[in-house]
């Protein structure tokens, strides 16, 4: 099966705010992935209108299948779990994010 996400242990307080330069999401940390197989795959692409689009102009969804093998997906999940997941923050503008756990479950 697919492993559960590993969350980083942080002592955040409800409503606490963070600036982008604090890199609380650790986006500046190195993260790399080496595909297992360079062999070409039989990929398929499906494009359809997005029925949930709230934009005034029409938007589309694209599904690309077989980009990664099951083993590569598990490798990416393992790499993400090594890094660990930060709690989900809400973008509140002007380079700030806020921890509001009741707004996001992750």
PDB file of C-alpha atoms in Angstrom:
ATOM      1  CA  UNK A   1       0.000   0.000   0.000  1.00  0.00           C
ATOM      2  CA  UNK A   2       0.811   3.667  -0.062  1.00  0.00           C
ATOM      3  CA  UNK A   3       2.530   4.909   3.115  1.00  0.00           C
ATOM      4  CA  UNK A   4       0.896   7.590   5.260  1.00  0.00           C
ATOM      5  CA  UNK A   5       2.433  11.086   5.089  1.00  0.00           C
ATOM      6  CA  UNK A   6       5.029  11.888   7.746  1.00  0.00           C
ATOM      7  CA  UNK A   7       4.397  15.307   9.278  1.00  0.00           C
ATOM      8  CA  UNK A   8       7.187  17.406  10.722  1.00  0.00           C
ATOM      9  CA  UNK A   9       6.796  18.137  14.429  1.00  0.00           C
ATOM     10  CA  UNK A  10       6.316  21.875  14.916  1.00  0.00           C
ATOM     11  CA  UNK A  11       4.945  23.756  17.900  1.00  0.00           C
ATOM     12  CA  UNK A  12       2.613  26.117  16.015  1.00  0.00           C
ATOM     13  CA  UNK A  13      -0.078  28.130  17.676  1.00  0.00           C
ATOM     14  CA  UNK A  14      -3.506  28.634  16.121  1.00  0.00           C
ATOM     15  CA  UNK A  15      -3.436  31.929  14.198  1.00  0.00           C
ATOM     16  CA  UNK A  16       0.372  32.185  14.179  1.00  0.00           C
ATOM     17  CA  UNK A  17       1.730  34.115  11.175  1.00  0.00           C
ATOM     18  CA  UNK A  18       4.902  33.497   9.180  1.00  0.00           C
ATOM     19  CA  UNK A  19       6.777  35.523   6.582  1.00  0.00           C
ATOM     20  CA  UNK A  20       7.883  33.918   3.286  1.00  0.00           C
ATOM     21  CA  UNK A  21      11.555  34.482   4.127  1.00  0.00           C
ATOM     22  CA  UNK A  22      11.168  32.213   7.183  1.00  0.00           C
ATOM     23  CA  UNK A  23      10.721  29.309   4.704  1.00  0.00           C
ATOM     24  CA  UNK A  24       8.381  27.511   7.082  1.00  0.00           C
ATOM     25  CA  UNK A  25       7.376  25.207   4.182  1.00  0.00           C
ATOM     26  CA  UNK A  26      11.073  24.399   3.629  1.00  0.00           C
ATOM     27  CA  UNK A  27      10.698  25.047  -0.114  1.00  0.00           C
ATOM     28  CA  UNK A  28      14.338  26.165  -0.351  1.00  0.00           C
ATOM     29  CA  UNK A  29      15.562  22.756   0.839  1.00  0.00           C
ATOM     30  CA  UNK A  30      17.034  20.472  -1.793  1.00  0.00           C
ATOM     31  CA  UNK A  31      14.684  17.840  -3.188  1.00  0.00           C
ATOM     32  CA  UNK A  32      15.613  15.605  -6.091  1.00  0.00           C
ATOM     33  CA  UNK A  33      14.142  12.604  -7.805  1.00  0.00           C
ATOM     34  CA  UNK A  34      15.885  10.235 -10.206  1.00  0.00           C
ATOM     35  CA  UNK A  35      13.482   8.297 -12.448  1.00  0.00           C
ATOM     36  CA  UNK A  36      13.947   4.550 -12.259  1.00  0.00           C
ATOM     37  CA  UNK A  37      13.481   3.822 -15.932  1.00  0.00           C
ATOM     38  CA  UNK A  38      14.356   6.143 -18.830  1.00  0.00           C
ATOM     39  CA  UNK A  39      12.384   3.912 -21.203  1.00  0.00           C
ATOM     40  CA  UNK A  40       9.542   5.545 -23.139  1.00  0.00           C
ATOM     41  CA  UNK A  41       6.059   4.874 -21.812  1.00  0.00           C
ATOM     42  CA  UNK A  42       2.682   4.546 -23.461  1.00  0.00           C
ATOM     43  CA  UNK A  43       1.250   7.809 -22.115  1.00  0.00           C
ATOM     44  CA  UNK A  44      -2.249   9.020 -22.818  1.00  0.00           C
ATOM     45  CA  UNK A  45      -3.626  12.550 -22.556  1.00  0.00           C
ATOM     46  CA  UNK A  46      -7.259  13.454 -21.971  1.00  0.00           C
ATOM     47  CA  UNK A  47      -8.415  17.092 -22.071  1.00  0.00           C
ATOM     48  CA  UNK A  48     -11.880  18.211 -21.001  1.00  0.00           C
ATOM     49  CA  UNK A  49     -13.650  21.405 -19.905  1.00  0.00           C
ATOM     50  CA  UNK A  50     -13.440  22.085 -16.186  1.00  0.00           C
ATOM     51  CA  UNK A  51     -17.035  22.021 -14.898  1.00  0.00           C
ATOM     52  CA  UNK A  52     -16.025  23.566 -11.553  1.00  0.00           C
ATOM     53  CA  UNK A  53     -14.224  26.548 -13.068  1.00  0.00           C
ATOM     54  CA  UNK A  54     -15.210  29.826 -11.417  1.00  0.00           C
ATOM     55  CA  UNK A  55     -13.303  31.838 -14.013  1.00  0.00           C
ATOM     56  CA  UNK A  56     -15.301  33.896 -16.513  1.00  0.00           C
ATOM     57  CA  UNK A  57     -13.398  32.251 -19.352  1.00  0.00           C
ATOM     58  CA  UNK A  58     -13.544  28.546 -20.060  1.00  0.00           C
ATOM     59  CA  UNK A  59     -10.814  26.450 -18.410  1.00  0.00           C
ATOM     60  CA  UNK A  60      -9.719  22.901 -19.113  1.00  0.00           C
ATOM     61  CA  UNK A  61      -8.501  19.898 -17.174  1.00  0.00           C
ATOM     62  CA  UNK A  62      -5.773  17.668 -18.558  1.00  0.00           C
ATOM     63  CA  UNK A  63      -5.089  14.136 -17.385  1.00  0.00           C
ATOM     64  CA  UNK A  64      -1.775  12.587 -18.393  1.00  0.00           C
ATOM     65  CA  UNK A  65      -1.600   8.901 -17.579  1.00  0.00           C
ATOM     66  CA  UNK A  66       1.472   6.666 -17.212  1.00  0.00           C
ATOM     67  CA  UNK A  67       3.948   9.519 -16.714  1.00  0.00           C
ATOM     68  CA  UNK A  68       5.480   7.653 -13.771  1.00  0.00           C
ATOM     69  CA  UNK A  69       5.538   3.980 -12.949  1.00  0.00           C
ATOM     70  CA  UNK A  70       4.036   2.732  -9.677  1.00  0.00           C
ATOM     71  CA  UNK A  71       7.577   2.208  -8.354  1.00  0.00           C
ATOM     72  CA  UNK A  72       8.509   5.816  -9.218  1.00  0.00           C
ATOM     73  CA  UNK A  73       5.389   7.110  -7.454  1.00  0.00           C
ATOM     74  CA  UNK A  74       6.333   5.165  -4.323  1.00  0.00           C
ATOM     75  CA  UNK A  75       9.896   6.508  -4.592  1.00  0.00           C
ATOM     76  CA  UNK A  76       8.596  10.103  -4.701  1.00  0.00           C
ATOM     77  CA  UNK A  77       6.312   9.454  -1.706  1.00  0.00           C
ATOM     78  CA  UNK A  78       9.270   7.992   0.217  1.00  0.00           C
ATOM     79  CA  UNK A  79      11.433  11.053  -0.642  1.00  0.00           C
ATOM     80  CA  UNK A  80       8.625  13.381   0.510  1.00  0.00           C
ATOM     81  CA  UNK A  81       8.287  11.439   3.756  1.00  0.00           C
ATOM     82  CA  UNK A  82      12.062  11.745   4.317  1.00  0.00           C
ATOM     83  CA  UNK A  83      11.700  15.517   4.076  1.00  0.00           C
ATOM     84  CA  UNK A  84       8.428  15.403   6.055  1.00  0.00           C
ATOM     85  CA  UNK A  85       5.354  17.505   5.461  1.00  0.00           C
ATOM     86  CA  UNK A  86       4.802  20.909   7.038  1.00  0.00           C
ATOM     87  CA  UNK A  87       1.346  21.803   8.339  1.00  0.00           C
ATOM     88  CA  UNK A  88      -0.863  23.438   5.696  1.00  0.00           C
ATOM     89  CA  UNK A  89      -0.763  27.211   5.958  1.00  0.00           C
ATOM     90  CA  UNK A  90      -3.145  29.816   4.514  1.00  0.00           C
ATOM     91  CA  UNK A  91      -1.706  32.537   2.251  1.00  0.00           C
ATOM     92  CA  UNK A  92      -2.897  35.830   3.756  1.00  0.00           C
ATOM     93  CA  UNK A  93      -1.089  38.139   1.301  1.00  0.00           C
ATOM     94  CA  UNK A  94       1.944  40.418   1.393  1.00  0.00           C
ATOM     95  CA  UNK A  95       4.327  37.486   1.741  1.00  0.00           C
ATOM     96  CA  UNK A  96       2.613  36.131   4.837  1.00  0.00           C
ATOM     97  CA  UNK A  97       1.081  32.769   5.740  1.00  0.00           C
ATOM     98  CA  UNK A  98      -1.024  31.841   8.748  1.00  0.00           C
ATOM     99  CA  UNK A  99      -1.566  28.590  10.616  1.00  0.00           C
ATOM    100  CA  UNK A 100      -5.318  28.048  10.863  1.00  0.00           C
ATOM    101  CA  UNK A 101      -5.746  24.316  11.550  1.00  0.00           C
ATOM    102  CA  UNK A 102      -9.546  24.416  11.486  1.00  0.00           C
ATOM    103  CA  UNK A 103      -9.378  25.641   7.833  1.00  0.00           C
ATOM    104  CA  UNK A 104      -7.164  22.849   6.494  1.00  0.00           C
ATOM    105  CA  UNK A 105      -6.891  19.218   7.495  1.00  0.00           C
ATOM    106  CA  UNK A 106      -3.262  18.651   6.442  1.00  0.00           C
TER     107      UNK A 106
END
